[in-house]
Coordinates of C-alpha atoms in Angstrom, one line a residue:
Chain A
X26 CA 14.1 0.1 -60.3
X27 CA 13.9 -1.8 -57.0
X28 CA 10.9 -3.6 -55.7
X29 CA 9.5 -2.5 -52.4
X30 CA 7.6 -5.2 -50.4
X31 CA 4.8 -4.5 -47.9
X32 CA 3.9 -7.5 -45.6
X33 CA 0.2 -8.0 -45.0
X34 CA -0.7 -9.6 -41.7
X35 CA -4.0 -11.3 -41.5
X36 CA -6.0 -13.5 -39.2
X37 CA -8.0 -16.1 -41.1
X38 CA -8.0 -13.9 -44.2
X39 CA -9.0 -10.8 -42.3
X40 CA -6.3 -8.1 -42.8
X41 CA -4.9 -6.3 -39.7
X42 CA -5.7 -2.6 -39.7
X43 CA -2.1 -1.8 -38.8
X44 CA -1.0 -3.6 -42.0
X45 CA -3.2 -1.4 -44.2
X46 CA -1.8 1.7 -42.4
X47 CA 1.7 0.4 -43.1
X48 CA 0.7 -0.2 -46.7
X49 CA -0.2 3.4 -47.1
X50 CA 3.3 4.3 -45.8
X51 CA 4.7 1.8 -48.3
X52 CA 2.7 3.5 -51.1
X53 CA 4.2 6.9 -50.2
X54 CA 7.7 5.4 -49.8
X55 CA 7.5 3.6 -53.2
X56 CA 6.5 6.9 -54.8
X57 CA 9.4 8.8 -53.0
X58 CA 12.0 6.2 -54.0
X59 CA 10.5 5.5 -57.5
X60 CA 10.2 1.8 -56.8
X61 CA 7.5 -0.7 -57.6
X62 CA 5.4 -2.0 -54.8
X63 CA 4.2 -5.5 -54.0
X64 CA 2.1 -6.7 -51.1
X65 CA 3.1 -10.1 -49.6
X66 CA 0.4 -12.3 -48.1
X67 CA 1.3 -15.6 -46.3
X68 CA -0.8 -18.6 -46.0
X69 CA -3.6 -17.7 -48.4
X70 CA -4.3 -18.9 -52.0
X71 CA -6.6 -16.0 -52.8
X72 CA -6.0 -12.3 -52.3
X73 CA -7.8 -10.8 -49.3
X74 CA -10.7 -8.5 -50.2
X75 CA -9.0 -5.5 -48.6
X76 CA -6.2 -5.5 -51.2
X77 CA -8.2 -5.7 -54.3
X78 CA -8.6 -2.2 -55.8
X79 CA -5.5 -0.9 -53.9
X80 CA -2.7 0.8 -55.8
X81 CA -0.1 -1.9 -56.0
X82 CA 2.0 -3.4 -58.8
X83 CA 1.2 -6.9 -57.6
X84 CA 0.0 -9.0 -54.8
X85 CA 2.3 -11.9 -54.0
X86 CA 0.6 -14.9 -52.4
X87 CA 2.6 -17.5 -50.5
X88 CA 0.2 -20.3 -49.8
X89 CA 2.6 -22.8 -48.2
X90 CA 0.6 -24.8 -45.7
X91 CA 3.2 -24.1 -43.0
X92 CA 2.2 -20.5 -43.2
X93 CA -1.5 -21.0 -42.6
X94 CA -1.1 -20.1 -39.0
X95 CA 1.6 -17.8 -37.7
X96 CA 4.9 -19.3 -36.6
X97 CA 8.1 -17.3 -36.3
X98 CA 10.4 -19.9 -37.8
X99 CA 8.3 -20.6 -40.9
X100 CA 7.7 -16.8 -41.4
X101 CA 11.3 -16.0 -41.2
X102 CA 12.3 -18.8 -43.6
X103 CA 9.6 -17.9 -46.1
X104 CA 10.5 -14.2 -46.2
X105 CA 14.1 -15.0 -46.4
X106 CA 13.4 -17.0 -49.5
X107 CA 11.3 -14.3 -51.1
X108 CA 13.6 -11.3 -50.5
X109 CA 15.8 -10.6 -53.5
X110 CA 18.8 -8.5 -54.0
X111 CA 16.6 -5.9 -55.6
X112 CA 14.5 -5.4 -52.5
X113 CA 15.5 -2.1 -50.9
X114 CA 12.8 -2.0 -48.2
X115 CA 10.5 -4.4 -46.5
X116 CA 7.6 -2.7 -44.8
X117 CA 5.2 -4.1 -42.1
X118 CA 3.0 -2.8 -39.4
X119 CA 4.5 -2.9 -35.9
X120 CA 2.2 -5.4 -34.4
X121 CA 3.0 -7.9 -31.7
X122 CA 3.4 -10.5 -34.4
X123 CA 5.9 -8.3 -36.3
X124 CA 7.8 -7.8 -33.1
X125 CA 8.1 -11.6 -32.8
X126 CA 9.6 -12.4 -36.2
X127 CA 11.0 -9.3 -37.9
X128 CA 14.0 -9.0 -35.6
X129 CA 14.9 -12.6 -36.3
X130 CA 14.5 -12.0 -40.1
X131 CA 16.7 -8.9 -39.8
X132 CA 19.4 -10.9 -38.0
X133 CA 19.3 -13.7 -40.6
X134 CA 19.7 -11.1 -43.4
X135 CA 22.4 -9.2 -41.4
X136 CA 20.4 -6.1 -42.0
X137 CA 18.7 -3.4 -39.8
X138 CA 15.1 -3.3 -38.6
X139 CA 13.6 0.1 -37.7
X140 CA 10.9 -0.8 -35.3
X141 CA 8.1 1.5 -34.1
X142 CA 8.8 3.8 -37.0
X143 CA 6.5 6.8 -37.3
X144 CA 7.7 8.1 -40.7
X145 CA 10.6 9.1 -42.7
X146 CA 12.4 12.1 -44.3
X147 CA 14.0 12.1 -47.8
X148 CA 16.3 15.1 -47.6
X149 CA 19.3 14.2 -49.7
X150 CA 19.4 10.9 -47.7
X151 CA 16.7 8.8 -46.2
X152 CA 16.1 9.2 -42.5
X153 CA 13.7 7.1 -40.5
X154 CA 11.8 8.6 -37.6
X155 CA 11.0 6.6 -34.5
X156 CA 10.1 7.3 -30.9
X157 CA 12.4 6.5 -28.0
X158 CA 12.1 6.7 -24.2
X159 CA 8.4 5.6 -24.4
X160 CA 7.5 8.3 -26.8
X161 CA 9.1 11.2 -25.0
X162 CA 11.7 11.8 -27.6
X163 CA 11.8 11.4 -31.4
X164 CA 14.9 10.0 -33.1
X165 CA 16.1 10.1 -36.7
X166 CA 17.8 6.9 -37.8
X167 CA 20.2 6.4 -40.7
X168 CA 20.9 2.9 -42.1
X169 CA 23.8 1.6 -44.2
X170 CA 23.1 0.9 -47.9
X171 CA 21.1 -2.3 -48.6
X172 CA 17.9 -3.8 -47.4
X173 CA 16.2 -2.2 -44.5
X174 CA 13.2 -3.6 -42.7
X175 CA 10.6 -1.0 -41.5
X176 CA 7.9 -1.6 -38.9
X177 CA 5.5 1.3 -39.0
X178 CA 3.8 2.1 -35.7
X179 CA 0.0 1.9 -35.6
X180 CA -1.5 5.2 -36.7
X181 CA 1.6 6.5 -38.4
X182 CA -0.3 6.5 -41.7
X183 CA -4.1 6.4 -42.4
X184 CA -5.5 3.4 -44.1
X185 CA -8.5 5.3 -45.5
X186 CA -6.1 7.3 -47.6
X187 CA -4.8 4.3 -49.5
X188 CA -4.4 5.0 -53.2
X189 CA -6.5 2.8 -55.6
X190 CA -5.4 0.6 -58.5
X191 CA -5.7 -2.9 -59.9
X192 CA -2.9 -5.1 -58.9
X193 CA -2.0 -8.4 -60.5
X194 CA -1.9 -11.4 -58.3
X195 CA 1.0 -13.9 -58.4
X196 CA 1.6 -17.0 -56.4
X197 CA 5.0 -18.0 -55.1
X198 CA 5.9 -21.5 -53.9
X199 CA 8.4 -21.9 -51.1
X200 CA 9.5 -25.2 -49.6
X201 CA 9.5 -25.1 -45.8
X202 CA 9.3 -28.9 -45.3
X203 CA 12.8 -29.1 -44.0
X204 CA 12.3 -26.6 -41.1
X205 CA 11.8 -28.3 -37.7
X206 CA 8.7 -27.1 -35.8
X207 CA 10.5 -26.1 -32.6
X208 CA 7.8 -23.6 -31.8
X209 CA 4.3 -25.1 -31.7
X210 CA 1.5 -22.6 -31.2
X211 CA -1.9 -23.6 -29.9
X212 CA -5.3 -22.0 -30.4
X213 CA -5.8 -18.3 -29.6
X214 CA -8.0 -17.6 -26.7
X215 CA -9.3 -14.7 -24.5
X216 CA -8.8 -15.0 -20.8
X217 CA -11.9 -13.3 -19.6
X218 CA -14.9 -13.0 -21.8
X219 CA -15.0 -9.2 -22.4
X220 CA -17.7 -8.4 -19.8
X221 CA -17.0 -4.8 -20.3
X222 CA -17.1 -3.4 -23.8
X223 CA -15.3 -0.1 -23.3
X224 CA -15.5 0.4 -27.0
X225 CA -19.1 1.5 -26.5
X226 CA -18.5 3.8 -23.5
X227 CA -19.2 7.5 -24.0
X228 CA -17.0 8.6 -21.1
X229 CA -14.0 6.8 -19.7
X230 CA -11.7 7.6 -16.7
X231 CA -8.5 5.7 -17.2
X232 CA -6.0 5.2 -14.4
X233 CA -2.3 4.5 -14.6
X234 CA 0.6 3.8 -12.4
X235 CA 0.4 7.3 -11.0
X236 CA -2.5 6.3 -8.9
X237 CA 0.1 5.0 -6.5
X238 CA -1.9 2.4 -4.5
X239 CA -5.0 0.4 -4.8
X240 CA -6.8 2.3 -2.0
X241 CA -6.8 5.4 -4.2
X242 CA -9.0 3.7 -6.8
X243 CA -12.0 4.7 -4.5
X244 CA -11.5 8.4 -5.3
X245 CA -11.5 7.7 -9.0
X246 CA -14.6 5.4 -8.7
X247 CA -16.5 8.3 -7.0
X248 CA -15.6 10.6 -9.8
X249 CA -16.6 8.0 -12.4
X250 CA -20.0 7.6 -10.6
X251 CA -20.6 11.3 -10.8
X252 CA -19.5 11.5 -14.5
X253 CA -21.4 8.3 -15.4
X254 CA -18.1 7.1 -16.8
X255 CA -16.6 3.6 -17.1
X256 CA -13.2 2.9 -15.5
X257 CA -10.3 2.0 -17.8
X258 CA -6.7 1.5 -17.1
X259 CA -3.2 1.3 -18.5
X260 CA -1.1 -1.9 -18.2
X261 CA 0.5 -1.5 -14.8
X262 CA -2.8 -1.3 -13.0
X263 CA -3.9 -4.6 -14.4
X264 CA -0.4 -6.1 -13.7
X265 CA -0.8 -5.1 -10.1
X266 CA -4.1 -6.8 -10.0
X267 CA -6.0 -3.6 -9.1
X268 CA -8.4 -3.9 -12.0
X269 CA -9.3 -6.9 -14.2
X270 CA -7.8 -7.4 -17.7
X271 CA -11.0 -6.4 -19.4
X272 CA -10.4 -2.8 -18.2
X273 CA -7.1 -2.5 -20.0
X274 CA -6.8 0.0 -22.9
X275 CA -4.0 -0.2 -25.4
X276 CA -2.4 -2.5 -27.8
X277 CA -2.7 -5.5 -25.4
X278 CA -6.2 -4.5 -24.3
X279 CA -9.2 -2.7 -25.8
X280 CA -9.4 0.1 -28.3
X281 CA -11.7 2.9 -27.4
X282 CA -13.0 6.2 -28.8
X283 CA -15.3 7.8 -26.2
X284 CA -16.5 11.4 -26.3
X285 CA -14.5 12.1 -23.1
X286 CA -11.3 10.3 -22.1
X287 CA -9.8 11.3 -18.7
X288 CA -6.3 9.9 -18.3
X289 CA -5.3 10.0 -14.7
X290 CA -1.7 9.2 -13.8
X291 CA -1.0 7.7 -17.2
X292 CA 2.2 8.7 -18.9
X293 CA 0.9 7.7 -22.3
X294 CA 3.4 5.2 -23.7
X295 CA 2.9 4.3 -27.3
X296 CA 1.2 1.0 -26.4
X297 CA -1.5 2.9 -24.4
X298 CA -1.9 5.7 -27.0
X299 CA -2.7 3.2 -29.7
X300 CA -5.9 2.3 -27.8
X301 CA -7.3 5.7 -27.0
X302 CA -5.9 8.4 -29.2
X303 CA -9.1 8.6 -31.3
X304 CA -11.1 9.7 -28.3
X305 CA -13.1 12.9 -28.8
X306 CA -11.9 15.0 -25.9
X307 CA -8.8 13.9 -24.0
X308 CA -8.0 15.3 -20.5
X309 CA -4.7 14.3 -18.8
X310 CA -3.8 14.8 -15.2
X311 CA -0.1 13.9 -14.5
X312 CA 2.7 15.2 -12.3
X313 CA 5.2 14.9 -15.1
X314 CA 4.9 17.9 -17.6
X315 CA 6.9 15.9 -20.1
X316 CA 4.6 12.9 -20.1
X317 CA 3.8 11.9 -23.7
X318 CA 0.0 11.9 -22.9
X319 CA 0.2 15.7 -23.0
X320 CA 1.1 15.5 -26.7
X321 CA -2.4 14.3 -27.5
X322 CA -4.4 15.8 -24.7
X323 CA -6.9 18.7 -25.3
X324 CA -6.7 19.8 -21.7
X325 CA -3.7 19.1 -19.4
X326 CA -3.3 19.5 -15.7
X327 CA 0.2 19.1 -14.3
X328 CA -0.5 18.3 -10.7
X329 CA -0.9 15.5 -8.1
X330 CA -3.9 13.6 -9.1
X331 CA -4.8 13.0 -5.5
X332 CA -5.3 16.7 -5.0
X333 CA -7.3 17.2 -8.2
X334 CA -9.6 14.2 -8.3
X335 CA -11.7 14.9 -5.1
X336 CA -12.0 18.5 -6.1
X337 CA -13.1 17.6 -9.6
X338 CA -15.8 15.3 -8.1
X339 CA -17.0 18.2 -5.9
X340 CA -17.0 20.7 -8.9
X341 CA -19.0 18.2 -11.0
X342 CA -21.6 17.8 -8.2
X343 CA -21.9 21.5 -8.1
X344 CA -22.2 21.7 -11.8
X345 CA -24.9 19.1 -11.9
X346 CA -26.8 20.7 -9.0
X347 CA -26.8 24.1 -10.6
Chain B
X254 CA 18.1 -25.8 -15.5
X255 CA 20.9 -23.5 -16.5
X256 CA 19.3 -20.1 -17.2
X257 CA 20.9 -16.9 -18.6
X258 CA 19.1 -13.6 -17.9
X259 CA 20.0 -10.4 -19.8
X260 CA 19.5 -7.2 -18.0
X261 CA 19.9 -3.7 -19.4
X262 CA 20.5 -0.6 -17.3
X263 CA 18.3 2.3 -18.4
X264 CA 17.3 5.7 -17.1
X265 CA 14.4 5.5 -14.6
X266 CA 11.2 5.9 -16.6
X267 CA 10.2 8.9 -14.3
X268 CA 13.4 10.7 -15.4
X269 CA 13.1 14.2 -16.8
X270 CA 15.1 13.9 -20.1
X271 CA 17.2 16.5 -21.8
X272 CA 18.6 16.2 -25.2
X273 CA 22.4 16.7 -25.3
X274 CA 24.2 19.4 -27.3
X275 CA 25.1 17.0 -30.1
X276 CA 21.4 16.0 -30.3
X277 CA 22.4 12.4 -30.5
X278 CA 21.5 11.2 -26.9
X279 CA 20.2 12.5 -23.7
X280 CA 22.2 14.3 -21.0
X281 CA 23.1 11.5 -18.6
X282 CA 24.7 13.5 -15.8
X283 CA 21.8 13.8 -13.4
X284 CA 19.8 10.7 -14.5
X285 CA 19.0 7.9 -12.0
X286 CA 19.7 4.6 -13.7
X287 CA 17.9 1.3 -12.9
X288 CA 17.4 -2.1 -14.3
X289 CA 15.0 -2.2 -17.3
X290 CA 11.7 -3.2 -15.8
X291 CA 10.7 -6.1 -17.9
X292 CA 14.2 -7.6 -17.4
X293 CA 13.5 -7.6 -13.7
X294 CA 10.5 -9.9 -14.4
X295 CA 12.8 -12.1 -16.6
X296 CA 15.2 -12.4 -13.6
X297 CA 12.3 -13.2 -11.2
X298 CA 11.0 -15.9 -13.5
X299 CA 14.5 -17.4 -13.7
X300 CA 14.9 -17.4 -9.9
X301 CA 11.5 -19.0 -9.5
X302 CA 12.4 -21.8 -11.9
X303 CA 15.7 -22.3 -10.2
X304 CA 14.0 -22.6 -6.8
X305 CA 11.5 -25.2 -8.3
X306 CA 14.0 -27.2 -10.3
X307 CA 17.5 -26.3 -9.0
X308 CA 20.2 -25.2 -11.4
X309 CA 22.0 -22.0 -12.1
X310 CA 21.0 -18.4 -13.0
X311 CA 23.7 -16.4 -14.7
X312 CA 22.9 -12.7 -15.3
X313 CA 24.5 -10.8 -18.1
X314 CA 24.7 -7.1 -19.1
X315 CA 26.4 -5.0 -21.7
X316 CA 27.1 -1.4 -20.9
X317 CA 29.4 1.2 -19.3
X318 CA 31.0 0.8 -15.9
X319 CA 27.8 2.0 -14.0
X320 CA 25.8 -0.8 -15.6
X321 CA 27.6 -3.2 -13.2
X322 CA 25.1 -2.2 -10.6
X323 CA 22.3 -4.1 -12.2
X324 CA 24.4 -7.3 -12.0
X325 CA 25.1 -6.7 -8.3
X326 CA 21.4 -6.2 -7.7
X327 CA 20.6 -9.4 -9.5
X328 CA 23.3 -11.3 -7.6
X329 CA 21.8 -10.0 -4.3
X330 CA 18.4 -11.2 -5.4
X331 CA 19.8 -14.7 -5.8
X332 CA 21.5 -15.0 -9.2
X333 CA 24.6 -17.2 -9.0
X334 CA 27.1 -15.4 -11.1
X335 CA 27.4 -12.6 -13.7
X336 CA 28.9 -11.8 -17.0
X337 CA 29.7 -8.1 -17.7
X338 CA 30.3 -7.3 -21.4
X339 CA 32.4 -4.2 -20.9
X340 CA 34.3 -2.5 -23.7
X341 CA 34.2 1.1 -24.8
X342 CA 33.7 -0.1 -28.4
X343 CA 30.4 -1.6 -27.4
X344 CA 28.8 1.8 -26.9
X345 CA 28.3 2.1 -30.7
X346 CA 26.4 -1.2 -31.1
X347 CA 22.9 -1.4 -32.6
X348 CA 20.6 -4.3 -31.8
X349 CA 22.2 -6.6 -34.4
X350 CA 25.6 -5.9 -33.0
X351 CA 24.5 -6.4 -29.4
X352 CA 22.9 -9.7 -30.4
X353 CA 26.3 -10.9 -31.9
X354 CA 28.2 -9.8 -28.8
X355 CA 25.7 -11.6 -26.4
X356 CA 25.7 -14.6 -28.7
X357 CA 29.5 -14.9 -28.6
X358 CA 29.5 -14.6 -24.8
X359 CA 26.7 -17.1 -24.1
X360 CA 27.4 -19.7 -26.8
X361 CA 29.9 -21.9 -25.1
X362 CA 27.9 -22.1 -21.8
X363 CA 25.1 -24.1 -23.4
X364 CA 22.2 -22.6 -21.5
X365 CA 18.8 -24.4 -21.4
X366 CA 17.0 -21.1 -21.4
X367 CA 17.8 -17.5 -22.1
X368 CA 15.4 -14.9 -20.7
X369 CA 15.1 -11.1 -21.1
X370 CA 12.5 -8.4 -21.1
X371 CA 10.3 -7.7 -24.1
X372 CA 12.0 -4.4 -24.8
X373 CA 14.3 -1.8 -23.2
X374 CA 12.5 1.3 -21.8
X375 CA 15.1 3.6 -23.3
X376 CA 15.5 2.8 -27.0
X377 CA 12.4 0.6 -27.2
X378 CA 13.7 -1.4 -30.1
X379 CA 12.3 -4.8 -28.9
X380 CA 14.8 -6.6 -31.2
X381 CA 17.5 -8.1 -29.1
X382 CA 15.7 -11.3 -28.0
X383 CA 14.7 -12.7 -31.4
X384 CA 18.0 -11.5 -32.9
X385 CA 20.0 -13.3 -30.2
X386 CA 17.8 -16.4 -30.7
X387 CA 18.7 -16.3 -34.4
X388 CA 22.4 -15.9 -33.7
X389 CA 22.3 -18.9 -31.4
X390 CA 20.0 -20.9 -33.6
X391 CA 17.5 -21.3 -30.7
X392 CA 13.7 -21.2 -31.0
X393 CA 12.2 -18.2 -29.3
X394 CA 8.8 -16.9 -28.0
X395 CA 8.2 -13.2 -27.3
X396 CA 5.8 -11.5 -24.9
X397 CA 5.6 -14.4 -22.5
X398 CA 3.2 -14.0 -19.5
X399 CA 3.4 -17.5 -18.0
X400 CA 5.8 -20.5 -18.2
X401 CA 5.4 -24.1 -17.3
X402 CA 8.2 -26.7 -17.7
X403 CA 7.1 -30.0 -19.3
X404 CA 9.3 -32.9 -20.2
X405 CA 12.2 -31.4 -22.1
X406 CA 10.2 -28.5 -23.4
X407 CA 8.4 -25.4 -22.2
X408 CA 4.7 -24.5 -22.4
X409 CA 4.4 -20.8 -22.3
X410 CA 1.5 -18.3 -22.6
X411 CA 2.1 -15.6 -25.1
X412 CA 0.2 -12.3 -25.1
X413 CA -1.3 -11.3 -28.4
X414 CA -3.1 -8.1 -29.2
X415 CA -6.5 -6.9 -28.2
X416 CA -6.9 -9.1 -25.1
X417 CA -6.0 -12.4 -26.9
X418 CA -3.5 -15.0 -25.7
X419 CA -2.0 -18.2 -27.0
X420 CA -0.3 -21.2 -25.5
X421 CA 2.9 -22.3 -27.3
X422 CA 5.1 -25.3 -26.8
X423 CA 8.7 -24.7 -27.4
X424 CA 11.6 -27.1 -27.4
X425 CA 14.6 -26.5 -25.1
X426 CA 17.0 -24.8 -25.3
X427 CA 15.1 -21.7 -26.1
X428 CA 14.9 -18.0 -25.6
X429 CA 11.9 -16.1 -24.2
X430 CA 11.2 -12.4 -23.9
X431 CA 9.1 -11.6 -20.8
X432 CA 6.1 -9.3 -20.5
X433 CA 5.1 -7.5 -17.3
X434 CA 2.3 -9.2 -15.3
X435 CA 4.1 -12.6 -15.3
X436 CA 5.3 -12.3 -11.7
X437 CA 6.1 -9.8 -9.0
X438 CA 9.8 -9.0 -8.9
X439 CA 11.4 -9.6 -5.4
X440 CA 13.6 -7.3 -3.4
X441 CA 17.0 -8.3 -2.3
X442 CA 17.2 -9.6 1.3
X443 CA 20.0 -8.5 3.6
X444 CA 21.4 -12.0 3.5
X445 CA 21.3 -11.8 -0.3
X446 CA 23.2 -8.5 -0.3
X447 CA 25.9 -10.0 2.0
X448 CA 26.1 -13.1 -0.2
X449 CA 26.4 -11.0 -3.4
X450 CA 29.8 -9.8 -2.3
X451 CA 31.4 -13.2 -2.7
X452 CA 29.8 -14.0 -6.1
X453 CA 31.7 -13.7 -9.4
X454 CA 31.3 -10.9 -11.9
X455 CA 33.3 -11.9 -14.9
X456 CA 34.3 -9.0 -17.3
X457 CA 34.6 -9.7 -21.0
X458 CA 35.9 -7.3 -23.6
X459 CA 35.6 -7.4 -27.4
X460 CA 39.1 -9.0 -27.6
X461 CA 38.1 -11.6 -25.0
X462 CA 35.2 -12.6 -27.2
X463 CA 37.3 -12.6 -30.4
X464 CA 35.3 -9.8 -31.9
X465 CA 36.7 -7.4 -34.4
X466 CA 35.5 -4.0 -35.5
X467 CA 33.5 -5.3 -38.5
X468 CA 31.5 -7.5 -36.1
X469 CA 30.6 -4.4 -34.1
X470 CA 29.8 -2.0 -37.0
X471 CA 26.2 -0.7 -36.6
X472 CA 23.8 -0.9 -39.5
X473 CA 21.5 1.7 -38.0
X474 CA 22.7 4.8 -36.2
X475 CA 20.9 7.5 -34.3
X476 CA 21.4 10.8 -36.1
X477 CA 19.4 13.4 -34.4
X478 CA 17.0 13.6 -31.4
X479 CA 14.3 16.1 -30.9
X480 CA 11.1 16.5 -28.9
X481 CA 8.1 15.1 -30.8
X482 CA 5.8 17.6 -32.4
X483 CA 2.6 18.0 -30.6
X484 CA -0.4 16.6 -32.4
X485 CA -2.8 18.8 -30.4
X486 CA -2.3 22.2 -28.8
X487 CA -2.9 21.2 -25.2
X488 CA -4.6 23.8 -23.1
X489 CA -2.9 23.6 -19.7
X490 CA -5.0 24.6 -16.7
X491 CA -3.2 26.2 -13.9
X492 CA -3.9 27.4 -10.4
X493 CA -4.9 25.9 -7.0
X494 CA -6.5 22.5 -7.2
X495 CA -10.0 23.9 -6.6
X496 CA -9.5 26.5 -9.4
X497 CA -8.2 23.9 -11.8
X498 CA -11.1 21.6 -11.1
X499 CA -13.6 24.4 -11.7
X500 CA -11.9 25.4 -14.9
X501 CA -11.9 21.9 -16.2
X502 CA -15.7 21.5 -15.5
X503 CA -16.3 24.8 -17.2
X504 CA -14.3 23.8 -20.3
X505 CA -15.8 20.3 -20.5
X506 CA -19.3 21.7 -20.2
X507 CA -19.1 24.7 -22.5
X508 CA -16.1 24.3 -24.8
X509 CA -15.8 20.6 -25.4
X510 CA -19.5 20.0 -24.6
X511 CA -19.0 16.6 -23.2
X512 CA -20.9 17.0 -19.9

């Protein structure tokens, strides 16, 4: 029986939600493949609270001081030392941190990494499912025999479904003292104090690249005023400097769950969906009928947003006046 | 500074995609191809550094004959020369194989810096950068949104999740993957387009790079493509703009009850 490993990312002992979701995927996978399952935690000498009571065979703690804060070179070296010939699968959440070090680890091991994985099929052979073309198409991947590294996309599994158990805890020593510190991270910081907490907003109108030019923001602002909604945005609008960073929704911005989310000219790439797919009612207005946002929208309008928005403002005024 | 920039040619993100009959890729016949967006920011950052510090910018791509266009565009914007990794056997490469091919083609040149976008807009693997860094034994930083050259090393700003950032010092030579927002990519000038014609595009095949079939064997292969299942049954509203707007207000007020 092989041993399946699930990597647990944490910040100062606080486990990342995406890691717990990936752990749920790992539990299912371990059952499917009839493997034992261990969670691996770097830089801590006690198990994080989130893992006690979770169905795992063991929790492996790797407390080496070099792992106390994230660094790709130490992480790759430590995991390289831990992986044994009996490990068929290493699972992690597809976070920005995972994107930074897992490819390097895969290269060192000469083995594949399936990034942004949303699930798997076991149908005679194991096939991994991931999304390509920014979520417009799903792809089934096959790997050669041996270790495979899987990074599960945020939301691919539900952390609140984690099976329960009582894992044993084991500490592993790794010696990283010979590894030169070529990459030296500083403190984490936020650019702008989040003046707008979109996480509390009940209604959000979010604009994307499809808005075309900055002048068109005025139309959306009028609609937002009538709707009593906050303005949000996808990444390009912030990159263009049309809205400040604290309006950005998605993996590099805020996570929101308003009652109403109106996505205007947003295609709905994975990175944006991560931040808004738990909204109550999702409305999407987009010219492209194949935009991934329509996969999660309750109501869809395939049209030029510049034609729809002013009329929507008018219709809402009438509704409020009636 | 001697800087290499990797650029991938991808279908334009606005493309309407159709899955081919073999269900293993999209139909490419009517697609418009363009440079991968985040790679264009990588090129811009390299050109800005060259303008500030002098040096050389070498652009490099791997792909079919049509991919040569991204190199011409980059040369027209101001890159000095280009490497075109062009071999029919390269079409089967996975990220690991591509990293080995790029590593072989860049190794002897001893670049101070290698830049590329954070991910390709077609396959979205986001793997090549760190893999290439590993193959070349260079330190790397991903998702870079600002760079500043210090004495023999770089200070970069890395984007983390949820609106957080981090400054990182990295020794040179190094590899960075570039996130959007770092700069605004320039257009080629007429003078640049004229100058491009006299710049070198060197083609390299697998044999030129001393690579054999086992170096190129993929460890992951795309088996089947399909349209993702819908999570929700989207109700599409149709008609003239006024009608659609009225319908939506009606639905939001009485069906979804969010007004």
